[in-house]
Short mmCIF file of C-alpha atoms in Angstrom, two decimals:
data_model
loop_
_atom_site.label_atom_id
_atom_site.label_comp_id
_atom_site.label_asym_id
_atom_site.label_seq_id
_atom_site.Cartn_x
_atom_site.Cartn_y
_atom_site.Cartn_z
CA MET U 1 0.00 0.00 0.00
CA THR U 2 1.35 3.43 -0.86
CA SER U 3 1.12 6.39 1.43
CA PRO U 4 -1.10 9.30 0.42
CA SER U 5 0.66 12.24 -1.20
CA ARG U 6 1.44 15.18 1.01
CA ARG U 7 -0.92 18.12 0.96
CA PRO U 8 0.29 21.74 1.12
CA THR U 9 -1.16 21.95 4.65
CA ASP U 10 0.99 19.11 6.00
CA LYS U 11 3.23 19.95 8.89
CA LEU U 12 6.90 19.07 9.29
CA THR U 13 8.56 17.97 12.50
CA VAL U 14 11.79 19.68 13.52
CA ASP U 15 13.67 16.51 12.54
CA GLU U 16 12.07 16.50 9.07
CA PHE U 17 12.93 20.17 8.61
CA CYS U 18 16.53 19.62 9.71
CA THR U 19 16.92 16.53 7.53
CA ASP U 20 15.57 18.36 4.48
CA LEU U 21 18.05 21.23 4.94
CA ARG U 22 20.86 18.99 6.23
CA ILE U 23 21.32 21.06 9.37
CA SER U 24 21.59 20.07 13.02
CA ARG U 25 18.80 20.54 15.54
CA SER U 26 21.03 22.99 17.39
CA THR U 27 21.28 25.12 14.23
CA PHE U 28 17.48 25.10 13.92
CA TYR U 29 17.05 26.22 17.55
CA ASP U 30 19.76 28.87 17.11
CA TRP U 31 17.92 30.23 14.05
CA ARG U 32 14.65 30.12 15.99
CA LYS U 33 16.17 32.04 18.91
CA LYS U 34 17.46 34.68 16.48
CA GLY U 35 14.11 34.92 14.66
CA ARG U 36 15.55 33.44 11.46
CA ALA U 37 13.61 30.14 11.34
CA PRO U 38 10.21 29.70 9.72
CA ARG U 39 7.08 30.17 11.83
CA CYS U 40 6.35 27.22 14.11
CA ILE U 41 3.32 25.76 15.83
CA ARG U 42 3.67 24.40 19.37
CA ILE U 43 1.33 21.43 19.80
CA PRO U 44 -0.09 20.43 23.22
CA ASN U 45 2.74 17.99 24.01
CA GLY U 46 5.26 20.83 23.59
CA ALA U 47 6.66 19.65 20.25
CA LEU U 48 7.04 22.06 17.35
CA ARG U 49 5.60 21.70 13.86
CA ILE U 50 6.28 23.77 10.76
CA ARG U 51 3.55 24.21 8.17
CA ARG U 52 4.84 23.11 4.78
CA SER U 53 3.48 26.35 3.28
CA ASP U 54 5.42 28.43 5.85
CA TYR U 55 8.54 26.39 5.07
CA GLU U 56 8.17 26.98 1.32
CA ASN U 57 7.57 30.72 1.85
CA TRP U 58 10.59 30.90 4.18
CA LEU U 59 12.76 29.20 1.53
CA THR U 60 11.59 31.72 -1.06
CA ASP U 61 12.47 34.57 1.31
CA CYS U 62 15.95 33.05 1.75
CA GLU U 63 16.70 33.15 -1.99
CA ASP U 64 19.62 35.28 -2.99
CA HIS U 65 18.27 38.26 -4.93
CA ALA U 66 21.70 39.52 -6.04
#
């Protein structure tokens, strides 16, 4: 059985975000502390999630416009 395709509203875990960008969790939390990470959602158990749409918008904002 195949898994359903991801929808634009899917949310990423911090680990998924870090894996996709090939960065460490400490880098993610450093960016977050400095206000440089994408917007996050804190779910009731305290874990963070990143909306895929926020991630895509954040990547676009990071593009070099030189």
